[in-house]
Amino acid sequence: MESLVEAHQTRLMSVMPQVKQYEAKLDALNAWWDKITLVGKINSYNLAATILDDMQNTKEKFGELHGKLIDNLLLEHLQKLVVDNTSKSQVAIDILIRNLFERTADVGFLATDQDIRIFLEQREKTQSHQAFMQQRLQEYVEKYSVYDEIILLDTNGLVCAHLDPANPITHCHDPLIAATLGSDDDYLETFGYSDLQPKRRQSLIYSCKITRTNDPHSELLGVLCLCFRFDDEVDGIVGGLLADSDSEIQLVDKEGCVIASSDPQFVAVGSSFQYQNRPRMLHYQGKHYLVNSTQTHGYQGFFGLGWWAQVLTPIEQAFKIEREADIELDNQDVINSTRLFSRVLKEIYTASNDVNEDLSLVVLNGKITAARQNAVEFVPVLEEIKQIGENTASIFSASIRNLQATVVSSKMNDLQFMATLAVDIMDRNLYERANDCRWWALTSDFRRILAKPVISDEDLTYMEQVLSYINELYTVYTNLYLFDKNQIIIAVSNPQQRHFIGQSVSDQSGAKQALSLQNSQQYSVSPFMASDLYAQQYTYIYNAAVSRLDADWEVIGGIGIVFDSQPQFEAMLNDALPKNEVGSVSVGSFALFVERHSQMIISASAQAPQRQGEYLALDDGLFELIPGGKHATIIDYMAKPYIVGMAASKGYREYKTTEDYQNDVLSFIFVPL
């Protein structure tokens, strides 16, 4: 960072108005000091030379601090911008990768759907077969609205069924079909132009071969392609990150080609950039920009296609004068104690006060000497120099105080953003859980078997095999279970929990509500509670009704899926916490998910002083945010001062936004002051 400041110091000074003002004021005072000293020398030749020497030494000390102050003000303001932009670019790529990780499980599971296998096995596909498959695919997209097209192809690339009526595709010549059929991987991820969606500039497609059985070496039946709503998803991510910002965000592939841009008129898709892991200055389209590039941290070992994100900020707008934070803190105490300030600036602040005190002693000594030597004409000079010293120290104090307010205000904004990120990740994750339970409840084999008057051991074993297979793909669950219309558990995915078979699942799990659901779009969720299905730890259980195949809607049982909440929520909170330059969580910082109405802690990150299940005793007003609202303030919590950012859940896509489910959650990010 120091090298970046050194290389562009003149340009940075020109775009930082406050720093430039301090520099001008200090230069003016320095010049005035020289003039006053010269006047003193001319009119007080009989004064002891040591007095003038002492004042000159003091002036030189101020000069050294002057240079350090300006350099560090530039560095601190630039560092603040770099941290802000790095956070934005990291969030942009990581939240997308989290989403795409879920897609890898989707395509693998859907490719083993028995209805799809049966459909592809039929040589002659009747109109009723086509209608059934169309309805099946439509059901899927109604649950997983992140897809805009699903395509089933035979081994020759002939389209057997697809979802989008506006898509004219009948036969695919894209090499991804042959690559998928010949691959031993669980899925292929392909991005670029594809004749599977000929009207689109580029498509993100997850493909998987469909085989007769779960044995990947059994007879090939065809290929499943899930087409992700890439542009729609990126717009949603970027829109939230760039609110009230002059910056622009681009997603770039591993070859350096821009694949998505927040402003295609500014940076066009197809433009080329080189990845650099350090911030840099870039002259682009006639302006200078600060560029931050960030690679993904990955999620559960998934890194996607090697994409990275970058943020471009025009430096002419980057350092506009910010409104100072509305805070009342003692300047000396904050500067001495806060972790938000660099050691060098603290030293400059202290040293400037020390030098000014030394100057006061020099002036006092000068007055005594002037009186002894009858040099009264020098007293006004001493008074003026004393005033210059006080003004100089005042500028040091004001500049650092202003930077303090800027840093605190910026940190408050950052923490609001991080809190929003945390609860957004939570909403996105639980959106998938609501989708999963509803889709799995439509598994035809489950519906056929549960409708039988008597279920054989062979059927029970088969259902457990299917549940186990699903659970292997979707590792965020500790158990999946089927229950009958009497709420009796009849099959589980986790062999270590087979002792629950034959037991009645409690009403609090959401099972009773699931049995009363009116259609396949509905679901139920347990309260966040300790459950014996989760080793008496707190979690959510998502439920959906299983209905008969041969009736419009007759509920014959249900499916419950036990979310592995403890590690999943802690990982979400950890991802949102502020990190230092080496990627470690800032010392003393922690995050919480909290229920709004009960104020019970849902999850707490590692350094939090309170744990899951306890109650967060803060002012009730902090829990009154509207959905999607955010706020930041400074509070005393457990006898320590913190800056805290908070945000309220607003849902994701149709999850918690269509009156399907209400669950008011707030996220809190605490950073010690």
PDB file of N, CA and C in Angstrom, residues 389-463:
ATOM      1  N   GLY A 389       2.748  27.729  16.709  1.00  0.00           N
ATOM      2  CA  GLY A 389       2.860  26.359  17.218  1.00  0.00           C
ATOM      3  C   GLY A 389       1.509  25.789  17.619  1.00  0.00           C
ATOM      4  N   GLU A 390       0.703  26.619  18.279  1.00  0.00           N
ATOM      5  CA  GLU A 390      -0.620  26.153  18.694  1.00  0.00           C
ATOM      6  C   GLU A 390      -1.510  25.880  17.477  1.00  0.00           C
ATOM      7  N   ASN A 391      -1.414  26.771  16.485  1.00  0.00           N
ATOM      8  CA  ASN A 391      -2.203  26.560  15.267  1.00  0.00           C
ATOM      9  C   ASN A 391      -1.762  25.298  14.537  1.00  0.00           C
ATOM     10  N   THR A 392      -0.429  25.085  14.507  1.00  0.00           N
ATOM     11  CA  THR A 392       0.089  23.885  13.852  1.00  0.00           C
ATOM     12  C   THR A 392      -0.406  22.629  14.557  1.00  0.00           C
ATOM     13  N   ALA A 393      -0.283  22.622  15.892  1.00  0.00           N
ATOM     14  CA  ALA A 393      -0.766  21.465  16.656  1.00  0.00           C
ATOM     15  C   ALA A 393      -2.265  21.287  16.475  1.00  0.00           C
ATOM     16  N   SER A 394      -2.988  22.408  16.338  1.00  0.00           N
ATOM     17  CA  SER A 394      -4.437  22.336  16.147  1.00  0.00           C
ATOM     18  C   SER A 394      -4.779  21.692  14.809  1.00  0.00           C
ATOM     19  N   ILE A 395      -3.984  22.015  13.780  1.00  0.00           N
ATOM     20  CA  ILE A 395      -4.225  21.398  12.475  1.00  0.00           C
ATOM     21  C   ILE A 395      -3.941  19.902  12.539  1.00  0.00           C
ATOM     22  N   PHE A 396      -2.850  19.526  13.220  1.00  0.00           N
ATOM     23  CA  PHE A 396      -2.571  18.100  13.411  1.00  0.00           C
ATOM     24  C   PHE A 396      -3.764  17.424  14.085  1.00  0.00           C
ATOM     25  N   SER A 397      -4.240  18.040  15.160  1.00  0.00           N
ATOM     26  CA  SER A 397      -5.348  17.457  15.912  1.00  0.00           C
ATOM     27  C   SER A 397      -6.615  17.389  15.067  1.00  0.00           C
ATOM     28  N   ALA A 398      -6.907  18.490  14.334  1.00  0.00           N
ATOM     29  CA  ALA A 398      -8.128  18.522  13.530  1.00  0.00           C
ATOM     30  C   ALA A 398      -8.085  17.491  12.417  1.00  0.00           C
ATOM     31  N   SER A 399      -6.915  17.358  11.769  1.00  0.00           N
ATOM     32  CA  SER A 399      -6.812  16.403  10.664  1.00  0.00           C
ATOM     33  C   SER A 399      -6.996  14.975  11.161  1.00  0.00           C
ATOM     34  N   ILE A 400      -6.386  14.692  12.298  1.00  0.00           N
ATOM     35  CA  ILE A 400      -6.510  13.333  12.834  1.00  0.00           C
ATOM     36  C   ILE A 400      -7.916  13.098  13.370  1.00  0.00           C
ATOM     37  N   ARG A 401      -8.495  14.137  13.989  1.00  0.00           N
ATOM     38  CA  ARG A 401      -9.877  14.007  14.479  1.00  0.00           C
ATOM     39  C   ARG A 401     -10.843  13.792  13.318  1.00  0.00           C
ATOM     40  N   ASN A 402     -10.613  14.526  12.224  1.00  0.00           N
ATOM     41  CA  ASN A 402     -11.459  14.348  11.046  1.00  0.00           C
ATOM     42  C   ASN A 402     -11.299  12.954  10.466  1.00  0.00           C
ATOM     43  N   LEU A 403     -10.059  12.483  10.416  1.00  0.00           N
ATOM     44  CA  LEU A 403      -9.823  11.134   9.913  1.00  0.00           C
ATOM     45  C   LEU A 403     -10.483  10.113  10.827  1.00  0.00           C
ATOM     46  N   GLN A 404     -10.388  10.372  12.143  1.00  0.00           N
ATOM     47  CA  GLN A 404     -11.051   9.485  13.099  1.00  0.00           C
ATOM     48  C   GLN A 404     -12.543   9.401  12.806  1.00  0.00           C
ATOM     49  N   ALA A 405     -13.181  10.572  12.602  1.00  0.00           N
ATOM     50  CA  ALA A 405     -14.620  10.580  12.317  1.00  0.00           C
ATOM     51  C   ALA A 405     -14.912   9.864  11.004  1.00  0.00           C
ATOM     52  N   THR A 406     -14.030  10.078  10.014  1.00  0.00           N
ATOM     53  CA  THR A 406     -14.216   9.419   8.721  1.00  0.00           C
ATOM     54  C   THR A 406     -14.084   7.909   8.862  1.00  0.00           C
ATOM     55  N   VAL A 407     -13.066   7.477   9.610  1.00  0.00           N
ATOM     56  CA  VAL A 407     -12.841   6.042   9.796  1.00  0.00           C
ATOM     57  C   VAL A 407     -14.011   5.409  10.535  1.00  0.00           C
ATOM     58  N   VAL A 408     -14.462   6.068  11.599  1.00  0.00           N
ATOM     59  CA  VAL A 408     -15.576   5.518  12.376  1.00  0.00           C
ATOM     60  C   VAL A 408     -16.846   5.485  11.533  1.00  0.00           C
ATOM     61  N   SER A 409     -17.111   6.598  10.806  1.00  0.00           N
ATOM     62  CA  SER A 409     -18.288   6.643   9.949  1.00  0.00           C
ATOM     63  C   SER A 409     -18.213   5.571   8.868  1.00  0.00           C
ATOM     64  N   SER A 410     -17.017   5.432   8.272  1.00  0.00           N
ATOM     65  CA  SER A 410     -16.837   4.406   7.244  1.00  0.00           C
ATOM     66  C   SER A 410     -17.033   3.014   7.819  1.00  0.00           C
ATOM     67  N   LYS A 411     -16.501   2.797   9.019  1.00  0.00           N
ATOM     68  CA  LYS A 411     -16.652   1.481   9.640  1.00  0.00           C
ATOM     69  C   LYS A 411     -18.119   1.187   9.938  1.00  0.00           C
ATOM     70  N   MET A 412     -18.862   2.202  10.336  1.00  0.00           N
ATOM     71  CA  MET A 412     -20.291   2.002  10.571  1.00  0.00           C
ATOM     72  C   MET A 412     -20.991   1.598   9.281  1.00  0.00           C
ATOM     73  N   ASN A 413     -20.630   2.274   8.181  1.00  0.00           N
ATOM     74  CA  ASN A 413     -21.218   1.900   6.891  1.00  0.00           C
ATOM     75  C   ASN A 413     -20.820   0.481   6.496  1.00  0.00           C
ATOM     76  N   ASP A 414     -19.542   0.153   6.712  1.00  0.00           N
ATOM     77  CA  ASP A 414     -19.058  -1.185   6.371  1.00  0.00           C
ATOM     78  C   ASP A 414     -19.808  -2.256   7.147  1.00  0.00           C
ATOM     79  N   LEU A 415     -20.026  -1.995   8.433  1.00  0.00           N
ATOM     80  CA  LEU A 415     -20.668  -3.011   9.268  1.00  0.00           C
ATOM     81  C   LEU A 415     -22.143  -3.175   8.910  1.00  0.00           C
ATOM     82  N   GLN A 416     -22.793  -2.091   8.493  1.00  0.00           N
ATOM     83  CA  GLN A 416     -24.151  -2.243   7.972  1.00  0.00           C
ATOM     84  C   GLN A 416     -24.141  -3.164   6.753  1.00  0.00           C
ATOM     85  N   PHE A 417     -23.169  -2.928   5.897  1.00  0.00           N
ATOM     86  CA  PHE A 417     -23.045  -3.726   4.678  1.00  0.00           C
ATOM     87  C   PHE A 417     -22.752  -5.187   5.017  1.00  0.00           C
ATOM     88  N   MET A 418     -21.836  -5.421   5.958  1.00  0.00           N
ATOM     89  CA  MET A 418     -21.484  -6.792   6.333  1.00  0.00           C
ATOM     90  C   MET A 418     -22.666  -7.508   6.988  1.00  0.00           C
ATOM     91  N   ALA A 419     -23.413  -6.776   7.807  1.00  0.00           N
ATOM     92  CA  ALA A 419     -24.593  -7.370   8.428  1.00  0.00           C
ATOM     93  C   ALA A 419     -25.636  -7.732   7.371  1.00  0.00           C
ATOM     94  N   THR A 420     -25.777  -6.856   6.379  1.00  0.00           N
ATOM     95  CA  THR A 420     -26.694  -7.148   5.273  1.00  0.00           C
ATOM     96  C   THR A 420     -26.240  -8.387   4.522  1.00  0.00           C
ATOM     97  N   LEU A 421     -24.934  -8.478   4.306  1.00  0.00           N
ATOM     98  CA  LEU A 421     -24.381  -9.654   3.632  1.00  0.00           C
ATOM     99  C   LEU A 421     -24.696 -10.926   4.406  1.00  0.00           C
ATOM    100  N   ALA A 422     -24.477 -10.899   5.719  1.00  0.00           N
ATOM    101  CA  ALA A 422     -24.685 -12.093   6.537  1.00  0.00           C
ATOM    102  C   ALA A 422     -26.124 -12.586   6.446  1.00  0.00           C
ATOM    103  N   VAL A 423     -27.077 -11.686   6.625  1.00  0.00           N
ATOM    104  CA  VAL A 423     -28.474 -12.118   6.625  1.00  0.00           C
ATOM    105  C   VAL A 423     -28.932 -12.465   5.216  1.00  0.00           C
ATOM    106  N   ASP A 424     -28.295 -11.857   4.199  1.00  0.00           N
ATOM    107  CA  ASP A 424     -28.617 -12.206   2.810  1.00  0.00           C
ATOM    108  C   ASP A 424     -28.143 -13.619   2.496  1.00  0.00           C
ATOM    109  N   ILE A 425     -26.940 -13.956   2.949  1.00  0.00           N
ATOM    110  CA  ILE A 425     -26.433 -15.320   2.771  1.00  0.00           C
ATOM    111  C   ILE A 425     -27.370 -16.315   3.451  1.00  0.00           C
ATOM    112  N   MET A 426     -27.842 -15.956   4.645  1.00  0.00           N
ATOM    113  CA  MET A 426     -28.764 -16.832   5.373  1.00  0.00           C
ATOM    114  C   MET A 426     -30.050 -17.044   4.582  1.00  0.00           C
ATOM    115  N   ASP A 427     -30.634 -15.952   4.078  1.00  0.00           N
ATOM    116  CA  ASP A 427     -31.873 -16.063   3.304  1.00  0.00           C
ATOM    117  C   ASP A 427     -31.668 -16.927   2.059  1.00  0.00           C
ATOM    118  N   ARG A 428     -30.558 -16.712   1.365  1.00  0.00           N
ATOM    119  CA  ARG A 428     -30.272 -17.472   0.154  1.00  0.00           C
ATOM    120  C   ARG A 428     -30.110 -18.957   0.469  1.00  0.00           C
ATOM    121  N   ASN A 429     -29.443 -19.240   1.560  1.00  0.00           N
ATOM    122  CA  ASN A 429     -29.225 -20.630   1.932  1.00  0.00           C
ATOM    123  C   ASN A 429     -30.539 -21.312   2.301  1.00  0.00           C
ATOM    124  N   LEU A 430     -31.342 -20.660   3.116  1.00  0.00           N
ATOM    125  CA  LEU A 430     -32.593 -21.280   3.558  1.00  0.00           C
ATOM    126  C   LEU A 430     -33.635 -21.316   2.444  1.00  0.00           C
ATOM    127  N   TYR A 431     -33.513 -20.444   1.469  1.00  0.00           N
ATOM    128  CA  TYR A 431     -34.335 -20.532   0.258  1.00  0.00           C
ATOM    129  C   TYR A 431     -34.157 -21.908  -0.385  1.00  0.00           C
ATOM    130  N   GLU A 432     -32.905 -22.364  -0.437  1.00  0.00           N
ATOM    131  CA  GLU A 432     -32.623 -23.677  -1.021  1.00  0.00           C
ATOM    132  C   GLU A 432     -33.258 -24.797  -0.203  1.00  0.00           C
ATOM    133  N   ARG A 433     -33.291 -24.633   1.104  1.00  0.00           N
ATOM    134  CA  ARG A 433     -33.876 -25.671   1.976  1.00  0.00           C
ATOM    135  C   ARG A 433     -35.386 -25.784   1.742  1.00  0.00           C
ATOM    136  N   ALA A 434     -36.035 -24.632   1.567  1.00  0.00           N
ATOM    137  CA  ALA A 434     -37.472 -24.655   1.272  1.00  0.00           C
ATOM    138  C   ALA A 434     -37.735 -25.317  -0.079  1.00  0.00           C
ATOM    139  N   ASN A 435     -36.822 -25.100  -1.037  1.00  0.00           N
ATOM    140  CA  ASN A 435     -36.970 -25.733  -2.345  1.00  0.00           C
ATOM    141  C   ASN A 435     -36.776 -27.243  -2.263  1.00  0.00           C
ATOM    142  N   ASP A 436     -35.721 -27.644  -1.550  1.00  0.00           N
ATOM    143  CA  ASP A 436     -35.360 -29.064  -1.484  1.00  0.00           C
ATOM    144  C   ASP A 436     -36.507 -29.926  -0.969  1.00  0.00           C
ATOM    145  N   CYS A 437     -37.064 -29.523   0.166  1.00  0.00           N
ATOM    146  CA  CYS A 437     -38.082 -30.389   0.779  1.00  0.00           C
ATOM    147  C   CYS A 437     -39.300 -30.525  -0.139  1.00  0.00           C
ATOM    148  N   ARG A 438     -39.672 -29.453  -0.825  1.00  0.00           N
ATOM    149  CA  ARG A 438     -40.851 -29.507  -1.691  1.00  0.00           C
ATOM    150  C   ARG A 438     -40.610 -30.372  -2.928  1.00  0.00           C
ATOM    151  N   TRP A 439     -39.403 -30.282  -3.472  1.00  0.00           N
ATOM    152  CA  TRP A 439     -39.120 -31.085  -4.651  1.00  0.00           C
ATOM    153  C   TRP A 439     -39.003 -32.560  -4.306  1.00  0.00           C
ATOM    154  N   TRP A 440     -38.298 -32.854  -3.238  1.00  0.00           N
ATOM    155  CA  TRP A 440     -38.120 -34.261  -2.868  1.00  0.00           C
ATOM    156  C   TRP A 440     -39.450 -34.909  -2.498  1.00  0.00           C
ATOM    157  N   ALA A 441     -40.373 -34.109  -1.999  1.00  0.00           N
ATOM    158  CA  ALA A 441     -41.700 -34.652  -1.676  1.00  0.00           C
ATOM    159  C   ALA A 441     -42.447 -35.104  -2.921  1.00  0.00           C
ATOM    160  N   LEU A 442     -42.030 -34.621  -4.099  1.00  0.00           N
ATOM    161  CA  LEU A 442     -42.680 -35.009  -5.351  1.00  0.00           C
ATOM    162  C   LEU A 442     -42.059 -36.252  -5.981  1.00  0.00           C
ATOM    163  N   THR A 443     -41.081 -36.852  -5.318  1.00  0.00           N
ATOM    164  CA  THR A 443     -40.461 -38.068  -5.840  1.00  0.00           C
ATOM    165  C   THR A 443     -41.530 -39.148  -6.029  1.00  0.00           C
ATOM    166  N   SER A 444     -41.676 -39.591  -7.248  1.00  0.00           N
ATOM    167  CA  SER A 444     -42.779 -40.505  -7.575  1.00  0.00           C
ATOM    168  C   SER A 444     -42.718 -41.799  -6.769  1.00  0.00           C
ATOM    169  N   ASP A 445     -41.526 -42.327  -6.567  1.00  0.00           N
ATOM    170  CA  ASP A 445     -41.406 -43.565  -5.797  1.00  0.00           C
ATOM    171  C   ASP A 445     -41.903 -43.382  -4.369  1.00  0.00           C
ATOM    172  N   PHE A 446     -41.596 -42.254  -3.747  1.00  0.00           N
ATOM    173  CA  PHE A 446     -42.103 -41.987  -2.400  1.00  0.00           C
ATOM    174  C   PHE A 446     -43.630 -41.965  -2.416  1.00  0.00           C
ATOM    175  N   ARG A 447     -44.199 -41.336  -3.416  1.00  0.00           N
ATOM    176  CA  ARG A 447     -45.652 -41.164  -3.479  1.00  0.00           C
ATOM    177  C   ARG A 447     -46.349 -42.503  -3.733  1.00  0.00           C
ATOM    178  N   ARG A 448     -45.758 -43.329  -4.563  1.00  0.00           N
ATOM    179  CA  ARG A 448     -46.353 -44.645  -4.829  1.00  0.00           C
ATOM    180  C   ARG A 448     -46.284 -45.535  -3.593  1.00  0.00           C
ATOM    181  N   ILE A 449     -45.112 -45.549  -2.953  1.00  0.00           N
ATOM    182  CA  ILE A 449     -44.927 -46.456  -1.810  1.00  0.00           C
ATOM    183  C   ILE A 449     -45.772 -46.021  -0.619  1.00  0.00           C
ATOM    184  N   LEU A 450     -45.785 -44.730  -0.313  1.00  0.00           N
ATOM    185  CA  LEU A 450     -46.560 -44.261   0.846  1.00  0.00           C
ATOM    186  C   LEU A 450     -48.060 -44.456   0.645  1.00  0.00           C
ATOM    187  N   ALA A 451     -48.506 -44.587  -0.592  1.00  0.00           N
ATOM    188  CA  ALA A 451     -49.937 -44.805  -0.859  1.00  0.00           C
ATOM    189  C   ALA A 451     -50.355 -46.256  -0.642  1.00  0.00           C
ATOM    190  N   LYS A 452     -49.398 -47.164  -0.494  1.00  0.00           N
ATOM    191  CA  LYS A 452     -49.740 -48.570  -0.316  1.00  0.00           C
ATOM    192  C   LYS A 452     -50.349 -48.810   1.061  1.00  0.00           C
ATOM    193  N   PRO A 453     -51.339 -49.689   1.136  1.00  0.00           N
ATOM    194  CA  PRO A 453     -51.927 -50.017   2.450  1.00  0.00           C
ATOM    195  C   PRO A 453     -50.893 -50.617   3.389  1.00  0.00           C
ATOM    196  N   VAL A 454     -50.024 -51.456   2.829  1.00  0.00           N
ATOM    197  CA  VAL A 454     -48.955 -52.065   3.622  1.00  0.00           C
ATOM    198  C   VAL A 454     -47.643 -51.853   2.880  1.00  0.00           C
ATOM    199  N   ILE A 455     -46.660 -51.295   3.581  1.00  0.00           N
ATOM    200  CA  ILE A 455     -45.357 -51.016   2.965  1.00  0.00           C
ATOM    201  C   ILE A 455     -44.403 -52.142   3.332  1.00  0.00           C
ATOM    202  N   SER A 456     -43.849 -52.782   2.322  1.00  0.00           N
ATOM    203  CA  SER A 456     -42.959 -53.924   2.559  1.00  0.00           C
ATOM    204  C   SER A 456     -41.592 -53.458   3.044  1.00  0.00           C
ATOM    205  N   ASP A 457     -40.834 -54.389   3.620  1.00  0.00           N
ATOM    206  CA  ASP A 457     -39.474 -54.087   4.053  1.00  0.00           C
ATOM    207  C   ASP A 457     -38.604 -53.690   2.864  1.00  0.00           C
ATOM    208  N   GLU A 458     -38.881 -54.323   1.732  1.00  0.00           N
ATOM    209  CA  GLU A 458     -38.119 -54.002   0.524  1.00  0.00           C
ATOM    210  C   GLU A 458     -38.356 -52.548   0.109  1.00  0.00           C
ATOM    211  N   ASP A 459     -39.610 -52.114   0.199  1.00  0.00           N
ATOM    212  CA  ASP A 459     -39.933 -50.719  -0.133  1.00  0.00           C
ATOM    213  C   ASP A 459     -39.266 -49.754   0.851  1.00  0.00           C
ATOM    214  N   LEU A 460     -39.296 -50.113   2.110  1.00  0.00           N
ATOM    215  CA  LEU A 460     -38.672 -49.251   3.117  1.00  0.00           C
ATOM    216  C   LEU A 460     -37.173 -49.134   2.881  1.00  0.00           C
ATOM    217  N   THR A 461     -36.557 -50.250   2.562  1.00  0.00           N
ATOM    218  CA  THR A 461     -35.119 -50.235   2.273  1.00  0.00           C
ATOM    219  C   THR A 461     -34.821 -49.366   1.063  1.00  0.00           C
ATOM    220  N   TYR A 462     -35.653 -49.479   0.048  1.00  0.00           N
ATOM    221  CA  TYR A 462     -35.450 -48.686  -1.164  1.00  0.00           C
ATOM    222  C   TYR A 462     -35.573 -47.185  -0.859  1.00  0.00           C
ATOM    223  N   MET A 463     -36.585 -46.810  -0.078  1.00  0.00           N
ATOM    224  CA  MET A 463     -36.759 -45.391   0.248  1.00  0.00           C
ATOM    225  C   MET A 463     -35.576 -44.862   1.047  1.00  0.00           C
TER     226      MET A 463
END
